């Protein structure tokens, strides 16, 4: 998903016909993203129930996958599968917390400020621009380095503070265009209260965009937490994909050839990021149908090129 500050006139679906809904539910990218993401979420929720304590130390040391330990053990004899299950739950928790906080902050400063207008919009927009120009990753590193005992909530809060401004900027642009639509003006003339106009007439039209912004925030949060944990600045006393990579790097897993130690968390990061990206692309096609038309045109041109190539090969033979 691309986040731009210069926004064209948005194409936001109002009342989707059954054909549009059916087309959305049959989207291959959406189905693949939901299937892959749902499998990872299920593993994060149910895995810790069936796995042993990830901090439990065994006597066998660094061993590869086997019947007793499906993904092998670490240098200290800890089960990698158990760490992966608890790490999946920890990373998903960070993504969920940051996604919810980003949704609340971006909606308040972007949607409410733009709908209120006047000095409220100017003040909210100024504050959003100030937060937007602050470099996020260096700020997160500085805050994390000064706090000795960091919990998942603290890391998530810091990531949310540095990630909501971009979404608020995008939501503000869309809300400004919706505020002057005919149906919104008609609701005002009919005497509807301002909060009801916002909740009933504007927010429902922003649901696809809000979902897209939340998914983007979740991707940013999980990758950001993994980067911080890999640098040793993540949450203390908890397992995430980033902490698994940190311990594997400190244990010289790559040099020792212990692929079962660092490949699973890296693979989970890549797969979950790909799943959320596929879902995000599907939502983008709902927001802007022109993207769907461009995709179809690209597939058609690629198919024509393939046919021309096959004909050229037949001609040479």
PDB file of C-alpha atoms in Angstrom:
ATOM      1  CA  UNK A   1       0.000   0.000   0.000  1.00  0.00           C
ATOM      2  CA  UNK A   2       1.265   3.449  -0.881  1.00  0.00           C
ATOM      3  CA  UNK A   3       0.716   6.395   1.419  1.00  0.00           C
ATOM      4  CA  UNK A   4       0.754   9.749  -0.365  1.00  0.00           C
ATOM      5  CA  UNK A   5       0.212  13.227   0.913  1.00  0.00           C
ATOM      6  CA  UNK A   6      -1.165  14.546  -2.385  1.00  0.00           C
ATOM      7  CA  UNK A   7      -4.560  12.930  -2.697  1.00  0.00           C
ATOM      8  CA  UNK A   8      -6.730  12.853  -5.758  1.00  0.00           C
ATOM      9  CA  UNK A   9     -10.493  12.687  -5.593  1.00  0.00           C
ATOM     10  CA  UNK A  10     -11.095   9.420  -3.757  1.00  0.00           C
ATOM     11  CA  UNK A  11     -13.250   6.661  -5.107  1.00  0.00           C
ATOM     12  CA  UNK A  12     -14.993   5.278  -2.048  1.00  0.00           C
ATOM     13  CA  UNK A  13     -17.656   2.616  -2.512  1.00  0.00           C
ATOM     14  CA  UNK A  14     -21.022   3.579  -1.103  1.00  0.00           C
ATOM     15  CA  UNK A  15     -23.598   0.813  -1.442  1.00  0.00           C
ATOM     16  CA  UNK A  16     -21.893  -2.174  -2.979  1.00  0.00           C
ATOM     17  CA  UNK A  17     -24.053  -4.346  -5.210  1.00  0.00           C
ATOM     18  CA  UNK A  18     -24.147  -8.123  -4.697  1.00  0.00           C
ATOM     19  CA  UNK A  19     -21.937  -8.465  -7.782  1.00  0.00           C
ATOM     20  CA  UNK A  20     -19.270  -6.245  -6.197  1.00  0.00           C
ATOM     21  CA  UNK A  21     -19.466  -8.136  -2.905  1.00  0.00           C
ATOM     22  CA  UNK A  22     -19.177 -11.466  -4.730  1.00  0.00           C
ATOM     23  CA  UNK A  23     -16.226 -10.148  -6.723  1.00  0.00           C
ATOM     24  CA  UNK A  24     -14.525  -9.075  -3.493  1.00  0.00           C
ATOM     25  CA  UNK A  25     -15.074 -12.431  -1.776  1.00  0.00           C
ATOM     26  CA  UNK A  26     -13.747 -14.289  -4.834  1.00  0.00           C
ATOM     27  CA  UNK A  27     -10.563 -12.226  -4.962  1.00  0.00           C
ATOM     28  CA  UNK A  28      -7.668 -14.673  -5.142  1.00  0.00           C
ATOM     29  CA  UNK A  29      -5.260 -12.385  -3.328  1.00  0.00           C
ATOM     30  CA  UNK A  30      -7.777 -11.924  -0.512  1.00  0.00           C
ATOM     31  CA  UNK A  31      -8.430 -15.649  -0.161  1.00  0.00           C
ATOM     32  CA  UNK A  32      -4.717 -16.460  -0.168  1.00  0.00           C
ATOM     33  CA  UNK A  33      -3.952 -13.720   2.355  1.00  0.00           C
ATOM     34  CA  UNK A  34      -6.775 -14.714   4.702  1.00  0.00           C
ATOM     35  CA  UNK A  35      -5.858 -18.405   4.499  1.00  0.00           C
ATOM     36  CA  UNK A  36      -2.180 -17.847   5.186  1.00  0.00           C
ATOM     37  CA  UNK A  37      -2.758 -15.192   7.831  1.00  0.00           C
ATOM     38  CA  UNK A  38      -5.490 -17.231   9.511  1.00  0.00           C
ATOM     39  CA  UNK A  39      -3.188 -20.256   9.751  1.00  0.00           C
ATOM     40  CA  UNK A  40      -0.447 -18.193  11.410  1.00  0.00           C
ATOM     41  CA  UNK A  41      -2.897 -16.545  13.806  1.00  0.00           C
ATOM     42  CA  UNK A  42      -4.351 -19.952  14.725  1.00  0.00           C
ATOM     43  CA  UNK A  43      -0.866 -21.276  15.409  1.00  0.00           C
ATOM     44  CA  UNK A  44      -0.124 -18.259  17.625  1.00  0.00           C
ATOM     45  CA  UNK A  45      -3.342 -18.674  19.584  1.00  0.00           C
ATOM     46  CA  UNK A  46      -3.460 -22.465  19.911  1.00  0.00           C
ATOM     47  CA  UNK A  47       0.233 -23.356  19.760  1.00  0.00           C
ATOM     48  CA  UNK A  48       1.167 -22.221  23.287  1.00  0.00           C
ATOM     49  CA  UNK A  49      -1.633 -24.378  24.685  1.00  0.00           C
ATOM     50  CA  UNK A  50      -0.071 -27.593  23.407  1.00  0.00           C
ATOM     51  CA  UNK A  51       3.625 -26.665  23.578  1.00  0.00           C
ATOM     52  CA  UNK A  52       5.849 -26.866  26.623  1.00  0.00           C
ATOM     53  CA  UNK A  53       7.475 -23.994  28.453  1.00  0.00           C
ATOM     54  CA  UNK A  54       9.794 -22.226  25.949  1.00  0.00           C
ATOM     55  CA  UNK A  55      12.275 -21.446  28.734  1.00  0.00           C
ATOM     56  CA  UNK A  56      12.577 -25.083  29.820  1.00  0.00           C
ATOM     57  CA  UNK A  57      16.192 -26.256  29.479  1.00  0.00           C
ATOM     58  CA  UNK A  58      16.968 -29.783  28.310  1.00  0.00           C
ATOM     59  CA  UNK A  59      20.238 -31.692  28.686  1.00  0.00           C
ATOM     60  CA  UNK A  60      20.863 -32.414  25.014  1.00  0.00           C
ATOM     61  CA  UNK A  61      22.081 -28.970  23.886  1.00  0.00           C
ATOM     62  CA  UNK A  62      22.002 -27.890  20.232  1.00  0.00           C
ATOM     63  CA  UNK A  63      20.297 -30.617  18.191  1.00  0.00           C
ATOM     64  CA  UNK A  64      18.459 -30.675  14.896  1.00  0.00           C
ATOM     65  CA  UNK A  65      14.811 -31.533  14.275  1.00  0.00           C
ATOM     66  CA  UNK A  66      13.731 -34.954  15.468  1.00  0.00           C
ATOM     67  CA  UNK A  67      10.863 -36.962  16.844  1.00  0.00           C
ATOM     68  CA  UNK A  68      11.143 -35.476  20.331  1.00  0.00           C
ATOM     69  CA  UNK A  69      11.723 -31.892  19.216  1.00  0.00           C
ATOM     70  CA  UNK A  70      10.147 -31.233  15.827  1.00  0.00           C
ATOM     71  CA  UNK A  71      12.160 -28.049  15.189  1.00  0.00           C
ATOM     72  CA  UNK A  72      15.222 -28.988  17.209  1.00  0.00           C
ATOM     73  CA  UNK A  73      16.647 -27.207  20.227  1.00  0.00           C
ATOM     74  CA  UNK A  74      18.853 -24.217  20.943  1.00  0.00           C
ATOM     75  CA  UNK A  75      22.345 -24.227  22.450  1.00  0.00           C
ATOM     76  CA  UNK A  76      20.863 -24.319  25.928  1.00  0.00           C
ATOM     77  CA  UNK A  77      18.469 -27.132  25.025  1.00  0.00           C
ATOM     78  CA  UNK A  78      15.299 -25.046  24.712  1.00  0.00           C
ATOM     79  CA  UNK A  79      12.641 -26.304  22.320  1.00  0.00           C
ATOM     80  CA  UNK A  80      12.510 -24.156  19.152  1.00  0.00           C
ATOM     81  CA  UNK A  81       8.910 -25.108  18.341  1.00  0.00           C
ATOM     82  CA  UNK A  82       7.746 -23.932  21.771  1.00  0.00           C
ATOM     83  CA  UNK A  83       9.653 -20.675  21.344  1.00  0.00           C
ATOM     84  CA  UNK A  84       8.133 -20.229  17.885  1.00  0.00           C
ATOM     85  CA  UNK A  85       4.602 -20.729  19.231  1.00  0.00           C
ATOM     86  CA  UNK A  86       5.064 -18.241  22.061  1.00  0.00           C
ATOM     87  CA  UNK A  87       6.993 -15.905  19.760  1.00  0.00           C
ATOM     88  CA  UNK A  88       4.131 -15.940  17.264  1.00  0.00           C
ATOM     89  CA  UNK A  89       1.692 -15.007  20.011  1.00  0.00           C
ATOM     90  CA  UNK A  90       3.976 -12.208  21.219  1.00  0.00           C
ATOM     91  CA  UNK A  91       4.467 -10.720  17.744  1.00  0.00           C
ATOM     92  CA  UNK A  92       0.739 -10.911  17.014  1.00  0.00           C
ATOM     93  CA  UNK A  93       0.040  -9.173  20.319  1.00  0.00           C
ATOM     94  CA  UNK A  94       2.363  -6.322  19.378  1.00  0.00           C
ATOM     95  CA  UNK A  95       0.716  -6.009  15.964  1.00  0.00           C
ATOM     96  CA  UNK A  96      -2.796  -6.036  17.444  1.00  0.00           C
ATOM     97  CA  UNK A  97      -2.007  -3.424  20.110  1.00  0.00           C
ATOM     98  CA  UNK A  98      -0.317  -1.087  17.636  1.00  0.00           C
ATOM     99  CA  UNK A  99      -3.120  -1.586  15.116  1.00  0.00           C
ATOM    100  CA  UNK A 100      -5.821  -0.638  17.632  1.00  0.00           C
ATOM    101  CA  UNK A 101      -3.899   2.362  18.994  1.00  0.00           C
ATOM    102  CA  UNK A 102      -3.090   3.580  15.482  1.00  0.00           C
ATOM    103  CA  UNK A 103      -6.752   3.247  14.510  1.00  0.00           C
ATOM    104  CA  UNK A 104      -7.873   5.315  17.501  1.00  0.00           C
ATOM    105  CA  UNK A 105      -5.241   8.040  17.118  1.00  0.00           C
ATOM    106  CA  UNK A 106      -5.468   8.368  13.337  1.00  0.00           C
ATOM    107  CA  UNK A 107      -9.272   8.435  13.412  1.00  0.00           C
ATOM    108  CA  UNK A 108      -9.354  11.069  16.135  1.00  0.00           C
ATOM    109  CA  UNK A 109      -6.762  13.414  14.658  1.00  0.00           C
ATOM    110  CA  UNK A 110      -7.557  12.717  10.996  1.00  0.00           C
ATOM    111  CA  UNK A 111     -11.292  12.139  10.720  1.00  0.00           C
ATOM    112  CA  UNK A 112     -12.655  14.099  13.670  1.00  0.00           C
ATOM    113  CA  UNK A 113     -10.337  17.043  13.072  1.00  0.00           C
ATOM    114  CA  UNK A 114     -11.155  17.275   9.360  1.00  0.00           C
ATOM    115  CA  UNK A 115     -14.891  16.998   9.999  1.00  0.00           C
ATOM    116  CA  UNK A 116     -14.843  19.637  12.737  1.00  0.00           C
ATOM    117  CA  UNK A 117     -12.911  22.088  10.556  1.00  0.00           C
ATOM    118  CA  UNK A 118     -11.788  25.539  11.628  1.00  0.00           C
ATOM    119  CA  UNK A 119      -9.172  25.942  14.322  1.00  0.00           C
ATOM    120  CA  UNK A 120      -9.651  22.343  15.473  1.00  0.00           C
ATOM    121  CA  UNK A 121      -8.595  21.026  12.073  1.00  0.00           C
ATOM    122  CA  UNK A 122      -5.680  23.469  11.937  1.00  0.00           C
ATOM    123  CA  UNK A 123      -4.462  22.436  15.385  1.00  0.00           C
ATOM    124  CA  UNK A 124      -4.830  18.712  14.728  1.00  0.00           C
ATOM    125  CA  UNK A 125      -3.177  19.048  11.327  1.00  0.00           C
ATOM    126  CA  UNK A 126      -0.246  20.977  12.822  1.00  0.00           C
ATOM    127  CA  UNK A 127       0.280  18.365  15.515  1.00  0.00           C
ATOM    128  CA  UNK A 128       0.043  15.564  12.932  1.00  0.00           C
ATOM    129  CA  UNK A 129       2.631  17.239  10.713  1.00  0.00           C
ATOM    130  CA  UNK A 130       4.993  17.676  13.663  1.00  0.00           C
ATOM    131  CA  UNK A 131       4.736  13.978  14.545  1.00  0.00           C
ATOM    132  CA  UNK A 132       5.060  13.055  10.879  1.00  0.00           C
ATOM    133  CA  UNK A 133       8.451  14.727  10.448  1.00  0.00           C
ATOM    134  CA  UNK A 134       9.912  13.115  13.566  1.00  0.00           C
ATOM    135  CA  UNK A 135      12.094  10.160  12.499  1.00  0.00           C
ATOM    136  CA  UNK A 136      10.323   7.110  13.838  1.00  0.00           C
ATOM    137  CA  UNK A 137      13.011   4.435  14.119  1.00  0.00           C
ATOM    138  CA  UNK A 138      15.670   6.621  15.806  1.00  0.00           C
ATOM    139  CA  UNK A 139      13.056   7.846  18.298  1.00  0.00           C
ATOM    140  CA  UNK A 140      12.018   4.275  19.079  1.00  0.00           C
ATOM    141  CA  UNK A 141      15.655   3.254  19.570  1.00  0.00           C
ATOM    142  CA  UNK A 142      16.328   6.200  21.909  1.00  0.00           C
ATOM    143  CA  UNK A 143      13.215   5.588  24.006  1.00  0.00           C
ATOM    144  CA  UNK A 144      13.843   1.851  24.196  1.00  0.00           C
ATOM    145  CA  UNK A 145      17.480   2.289  25.190  1.00  0.00           C
ATOM    146  CA  UNK A 146      16.584   4.542  28.133  1.00  0.00           C
ATOM    147  CA  UNK A 147      13.997   2.147  29.592  1.00  0.00           C
ATOM    148  CA  UNK A 148      15.685  -0.855  31.266  1.00  0.00           C
ATOM    149  CA  UNK A 149      12.656  -3.129  31.716  1.00  0.00           C
ATOM    150  CA  UNK A 150      10.452  -2.954  28.649  1.00  0.00           C
ATOM    151  CA  UNK A 151       7.175  -4.811  28.384  1.00  0.00           C
ATOM    152  CA  UNK A 152       5.279  -5.633  25.207  1.00  0.00           C
ATOM    153  CA  UNK A 153       2.811  -2.856  26.068  1.00  0.00           C
ATOM    154  CA  UNK A 154       5.577  -0.254  26.285  1.00  0.00           C
ATOM    155  CA  UNK A 155       7.178  -1.318  23.008  1.00  0.00           C
ATOM    156  CA  UNK A 156       3.761  -1.325  21.337  1.00  0.00           C
ATOM    157  CA  UNK A 157       2.960   2.125  22.710  1.00  0.00           C
ATOM    158  CA  UNK A 158       6.214   3.565  21.375  1.00  0.00           C
ATOM    159  CA  UNK A 159       5.621   1.995  17.952  1.00  0.00           C
ATOM    160  CA  UNK A 160       2.050   3.309  17.860  1.00  0.00           C
ATOM    161  CA  UNK A 161       3.138   6.852  18.744  1.00  0.00           C
ATOM    162  CA  UNK A 162       5.534   6.891  15.799  1.00  0.00           C
ATOM    163  CA  UNK A 163       3.204   5.281  13.220  1.00  0.00           C
ATOM    164  CA  UNK A 164      -0.231   6.951  13.412  1.00  0.00           C
ATOM    165  CA  UNK A 165       0.550  10.320  11.793  1.00  0.00           C
ATOM    166  CA  UNK A 166       0.789   9.056   8.214  1.00  0.00           C
ATOM    167  CA  UNK A 167      -2.575   7.322   8.475  1.00  0.00           C
ATOM    168  CA  UNK A 168      -4.146  10.425  10.006  1.00  0.00           C
ATOM    169  CA  UNK A 169      -2.897  12.516   7.078  1.00  0.00           C
ATOM    170  CA  UNK A 170      -4.470  10.158   4.543  1.00  0.00           C
ATOM    171  CA  UNK A 171      -7.758   9.953   6.475  1.00  0.00           C
ATOM    172  CA  UNK A 172      -7.924  13.732   6.730  1.00  0.00           C
ATOM    173  CA  UNK A 173      -7.744  14.107   2.954  1.00  0.00           C
ATOM    174  CA  UNK A 174     -10.548  11.629   2.393  1.00  0.00           C
ATOM    175  CA  UNK A 175     -12.714  13.131   5.138  1.00  0.00           C
ATOM    176  CA  UNK A 176     -12.379  16.621   3.668  1.00  0.00           C
ATOM    177  CA  UNK A 177     -13.745  15.332   0.374  1.00  0.00           C
ATOM    178  CA  UNK A 178     -16.604  13.443   2.044  1.00  0.00           C
ATOM    179  CA  UNK A 179     -17.574  16.379   4.252  1.00  0.00           C
ATOM    180  CA  UNK A 180     -18.960  18.314   1.282  1.00  0.00           C
ATOM    181  CA  UNK A 181     -20.801  15.458  -0.413  1.00  0.00           C
ATOM    182  CA  UNK A 182     -24.494  15.933  -1.138  1.00  0.00           C
ATOM    183  CA  UNK A 183     -25.729  13.259   1.246  1.00  0.00           C
ATOM    184  CA  UNK A 184     -23.709  14.758   4.107  1.00  0.00           C
ATOM    185  CA  UNK A 185     -25.070  18.236   3.414  1.00  0.00           C
ATOM    186  CA  UNK A 186     -28.582  16.787   3.197  1.00  0.00           C
ATOM    187  CA  UNK A 187     -28.169  15.181   6.608  1.00  0.00           C
ATOM    188  CA  UNK A 188     -27.071  18.513   8.079  1.00  0.00           C
ATOM    189  CA  UNK A 189     -30.014  20.344   6.509  1.00  0.00           C
ATOM    190  CA  UNK A 190     -32.349  17.674   7.909  1.00  0.00           C
ATOM    191  CA  UNK A 191     -31.187  18.645  11.396  1.00  0.00           C
ATOM    192  CA  UNK A 192     -29.063  15.610  12.196  1.00  0.00           C
ATOM    193  CA  UNK A 193     -26.586  16.055  15.020  1.00  0.00           C
ATOM    194  CA  UNK A 194     -22.953  16.494  14.052  1.00  0.00           C
ATOM    195  CA  UNK A 195     -21.770  13.350  15.815  1.00  0.00           C
ATOM    196  CA  UNK A 196     -24.485  11.295  14.115  1.00  0.00           C
ATOM    197  CA  UNK A 197     -23.572  12.647  10.680  1.00  0.00           C
ATOM    198  CA  UNK A 198     -19.965  11.664  11.359  1.00  0.00           C
ATOM    199  CA  UNK A 199     -20.868   8.199  12.670  1.00  0.00           C
ATOM    200  CA  UNK A 200     -23.551   7.313  10.117  1.00  0.00           C
ATOM    201  CA  UNK A 201     -22.696   9.197   6.925  1.00  0.00           C
ATOM    202  CA  UNK A 202     -18.893   9.512   6.910  1.00  0.00           C
ATOM    203  CA  UNK A 203     -17.290   6.716   8.940  1.00  0.00           C
ATOM    204  CA  UNK A 204     -19.016   3.820   7.082  1.00  0.00           C
ATOM    205  CA  UNK A 205     -17.538   5.109   3.819  1.00  0.00           C
ATOM    206  CA  UNK A 206     -14.085   5.121   5.402  1.00  0.00           C
ATOM    207  CA  UNK A 207     -14.170   1.495   6.600  1.00  0.00           C
ATOM    208  CA  UNK A 208     -12.108   0.063   3.680  1.00  0.00           C
ATOM    209  CA  UNK A 209      -9.533   2.814   4.088  1.00  0.00           C
ATOM    210  CA  UNK A 210      -9.433   2.359   7.877  1.00  0.00           C
ATOM    211  CA  UNK A 211      -8.915  -1.387   7.430  1.00  0.00           C
ATOM    212  CA  UNK A 212      -6.088  -0.729   4.998  1.00  0.00           C
ATOM    213  CA  UNK A 213      -4.404   1.681   7.407  1.00  0.00           C
ATOM    214  CA  UNK A 214      -4.722  -0.783  10.300  1.00  0.00           C
ATOM    215  CA  UNK A 215      -3.136  -3.579   8.253  1.00  0.00           C
ATOM    216  CA  UNK A 216      -0.291  -1.261   7.297  1.00  0.00           C
ATOM    217  CA  UNK A 217       0.188  -0.377  10.982  1.00  0.00           C
ATOM    218  CA  UNK A 218       0.268  -4.066  11.959  1.00  0.00           C
ATOM    219  CA  UNK A 219       2.936  -4.796   9.340  1.00  0.00           C
ATOM    220  CA  UNK A 220       4.986  -1.832  10.530  1.00  0.00           C
ATOM    221  CA  UNK A 221       4.608  -2.873  14.170  1.00  0.00           C
ATOM    222  CA  UNK A 222       5.656  -6.495  13.700  1.00  0.00           C
ATOM    223  CA  UNK A 223       8.625  -5.609  11.509  1.00  0.00           C
ATOM    224  CA  UNK A 224       9.594  -2.710  13.778  1.00  0.00           C
ATOM    225  CA  UNK A 225       9.455  -4.875  16.892  1.00  0.00           C
ATOM    226  CA  UNK A 226      11.495  -7.562  15.150  1.00  0.00           C
ATOM    227  CA  UNK A 227      14.132  -4.991  14.243  1.00  0.00           C
ATOM    228  CA  UNK A 228      14.278  -3.619  17.784  1.00  0.00           C
ATOM    229  CA  UNK A 229      14.481  -7.079  19.317  1.00  0.00           C
ATOM    230  CA  UNK A 230      17.213  -8.080  16.880  1.00  0.00           C
ATOM    231  CA  UNK A 231      19.203  -5.067  18.104  1.00  0.00           C
ATOM    232  CA  UNK A 232      18.573  -6.068  21.729  1.00  0.00           C
ATOM    233  CA  UNK A 233      16.061  -3.259  22.373  1.00  0.00           C
ATOM    234  CA  UNK A 234      12.861  -5.300  22.381  1.00  0.00           C
ATOM    235  CA  UNK A 235      10.572  -6.352  25.194  1.00  0.00           C
ATOM    236  CA  UNK A 236      12.270  -7.940  28.199  1.00  0.00           C
ATOM    237  CA  UNK A 237      11.341 -11.430  29.343  1.00  0.00           C
ATOM    238  CA  UNK A 238       9.030 -12.216  26.414  1.00  0.00           C
ATOM    239  CA  UNK A 239       9.262 -14.239  23.223  1.00  0.00           C
ATOM    240  CA  UNK A 240       8.658 -12.751  19.782  1.00  0.00           C
ATOM    241  CA  UNK A 241      10.002 -13.532  16.337  1.00  0.00           C
ATOM    242  CA  UNK A 242      12.534 -10.751  16.818  1.00  0.00           C
ATOM    243  CA  UNK A 243      13.835 -12.112  20.125  1.00  0.00           C
ATOM    244  CA  UNK A 244      14.244 -15.552  18.546  1.00  0.00           C
ATOM    245  CA  UNK A 245      16.398 -14.008  15.814  1.00  0.00           C
ATOM    246  CA  UNK A 246      18.349 -12.090  18.481  1.00  0.00           C
ATOM    247  CA  UNK A 247      19.125 -15.218  20.500  1.00  0.00           C
ATOM    248  CA  UNK A 248      19.981 -17.146  17.343  1.00  0.00           C
ATOM    249  CA  UNK A 249      22.383 -14.426  16.252  1.00  0.00           C
ATOM    250  CA  UNK A 250      24.040 -14.324  19.685  1.00  0.00           C
ATOM    251  CA  UNK A 251      24.283 -18.110  19.699  1.00  0.00           C
ATOM    252  CA  UNK A 252      26.125 -18.091  16.337  1.00  0.00           C
ATOM    253  CA  UNK A 253      23.398 -20.206  14.778  1.00  0.00           C
ATOM    254  CA  UNK A 254      24.344 -19.189  11.241  1.00  0.00           C
ATOM    255  CA  UNK A 255      28.009 -20.031  11.773  1.00  0.00           C
ATOM    256  CA  UNK A 256      27.162 -23.353  13.393  1.00  0.00           C
ATOM    257  CA  UNK A 257      24.732 -24.236  10.613  1.00  0.00           C
ATOM    258  CA  UNK A 258      21.760 -24.424  13.000  1.00  0.00           C
ATOM    259  CA  UNK A 259      19.230 -23.397  10.371  1.00  0.00           C
ATOM    260  CA  UNK A 260      16.319 -24.703  12.458  1.00  0.00           C
ATOM    261  CA  UNK A 261      17.000 -21.926  14.981  1.00  0.00           C
ATOM    262  CA  UNK A 262      16.763 -18.830  12.758  1.00  0.00           C
ATOM    263  CA  UNK A 263      14.832 -19.982   9.662  1.00  0.00           C
ATOM    264  CA  UNK A 264      11.418 -20.567  11.369  1.00  0.00           C
ATOM    265  CA  UNK A 265      11.033 -17.038  12.861  1.00  0.00           C
ATOM    266  CA  UNK A 266      12.344 -15.414   9.683  1.00  0.00           C
ATOM    267  CA  UNK A 267      10.004 -17.505   7.565  1.00  0.00           C
ATOM    268  CA  UNK A 268       7.047 -16.640   9.793  1.00  0.00           C
ATOM    269  CA  UNK A 269       7.875 -12.938   9.467  1.00  0.00           C
ATOM    270  CA  UNK A 270       8.006 -13.197   5.689  1.00  0.00           C
ATOM    271  CA  UNK A 271       4.829 -15.276   5.371  1.00  0.00           C
ATOM    272  CA  UNK A 272       2.741 -13.127   7.705  1.00  0.00           C
ATOM    273  CA  UNK A 273       3.953  -9.942   6.033  1.00  0.00           C
ATOM    274  CA  UNK A 274       3.052 -11.430   2.634  1.00  0.00           C
ATOM    275  CA  UNK A 275      -0.407 -12.443   3.907  1.00  0.00           C
ATOM    276  CA  UNK A 276      -1.172  -8.962   5.221  1.00  0.00           C
ATOM    277  CA  UNK A 277       0.161  -7.409   2.018  1.00  0.00           C
ATOM    278  CA  UNK A 278      -2.152  -9.573  -0.093  1.00  0.00           C
ATOM    279  CA  UNK A 279      -5.117  -8.541   2.046  1.00  0.00           C
ATOM    280  CA  UNK A 280      -4.036  -4.923   1.793  1.00  0.00           C
ATOM    281  CA  UNK A 281      -3.800  -5.113  -2.010  1.00  0.00           C
ATOM    282  CA  UNK A 282      -7.338  -6.508  -2.127  1.00  0.00           C
ATOM    283  CA  UNK A 283      -8.649  -3.667   0.018  1.00  0.00           C
ATOM    284  CA  UNK A 284      -6.837  -1.151  -2.200  1.00  0.00           C
ATOM    285  CA  UNK A 285      -8.681  -2.560  -5.203  1.00  0.00           C
ATOM    286  CA  UNK A 286     -11.972  -1.983  -3.391  1.00  0.00           C
ATOM    287  CA  UNK A 287     -11.025   1.608  -2.553  1.00  0.00           C
ATOM    288  CA  UNK A 288      -9.775   2.358  -6.073  1.00  0.00           C
ATOM    289  CA  UNK A 289     -11.364   0.126  -8.774  1.00  0.00           C
ATOM    290  CA  UNK A 290      -8.882   1.519 -11.281  1.00  0.00           C
ATOM    291  CA  UNK A 291      -6.218  -0.706  -9.696  1.00  0.00           C
ATOM    292  CA  UNK A 292      -8.329  -3.760 -10.513  1.00  0.00           C
ATOM    293  CA  UNK A 293      -8.708  -2.625 -14.101  1.00  0.00           C
ATOM    294  CA  UNK A 294      -4.966  -2.031 -14.382  1.00  0.00           C
ATOM    295  CA  UNK A 295      -4.277  -5.509 -13.037  1.00  0.00           C
ATOM    296  CA  UNK A 296      -6.618  -7.041 -15.587  1.00  0.00           C
ATOM    297  CA  UNK A 297      -5.027  -5.038 -18.388  1.00  0.00           C
ATOM    298  CA  UNK A 298      -1.566  -6.170 -17.259  1.00  0.00           C
ATOM    299  CA  UNK A 299      -2.640  -9.812 -17.223  1.00  0.00           C
ATOM    300  CA  UNK A 300      -4.211  -9.430 -20.657  1.00  0.00           C
ATOM    301  CA  UNK A 301      -1.100  -7.820 -22.131  1.00  0.00           C
ATOM    302  CA  UNK A 302       1.080 -10.509 -20.535  1.00  0.00           C
ATOM    303  CA  UNK A 303      -1.146 -13.213 -22.020  1.00  0.00           C
ATOM    304  CA  UNK A 304      -0.953 -11.579 -25.442  1.00  0.00           C
ATOM    305  CA  UNK A 305       2.831 -11.364 -25.159  1.00  0.00           C
ATOM    306  CA  UNK A 306       3.005 -15.050 -24.273  1.00  0.00           C
ATOM    307  CA  UNK A 307       0.862 -15.964 -27.265  1.00  0.00           C
ATOM    308  CA  UNK A 308       2.998 -13.838 -29.565  1.00  0.00           C
ATOM    309  CA  UNK A 309       6.140 -15.491 -28.177  1.00  0.00           C
ATOM    310  CA  UNK A 310       4.735 -18.967 -28.770  1.00  0.00           C
ATOM    311  CA  UNK A 311       3.757 -18.026 -32.328  1.00  0.00           C
ATOM    312  CA  UNK A 312       7.258 -16.676 -32.937  1.00  0.00           C
ATOM    313  CA  UNK A 313       8.780 -19.937 -31.718  1.00  0.00           C
ATOM    314  CA  UNK A 314       6.489 -21.937 -34.002  1.00  0.00           C
ATOM    315  CA  UNK A 315       7.462 -19.723 -36.916  1.00  0.00           C
ATOM    316  CA  UNK A 316      11.166 -20.297 -36.286  1.00  0.00           C
ATOM    317  CA  UNK A 317      10.621 -24.045 -36.175  1.00  0.00           C
TER     318      UNK A 317
END
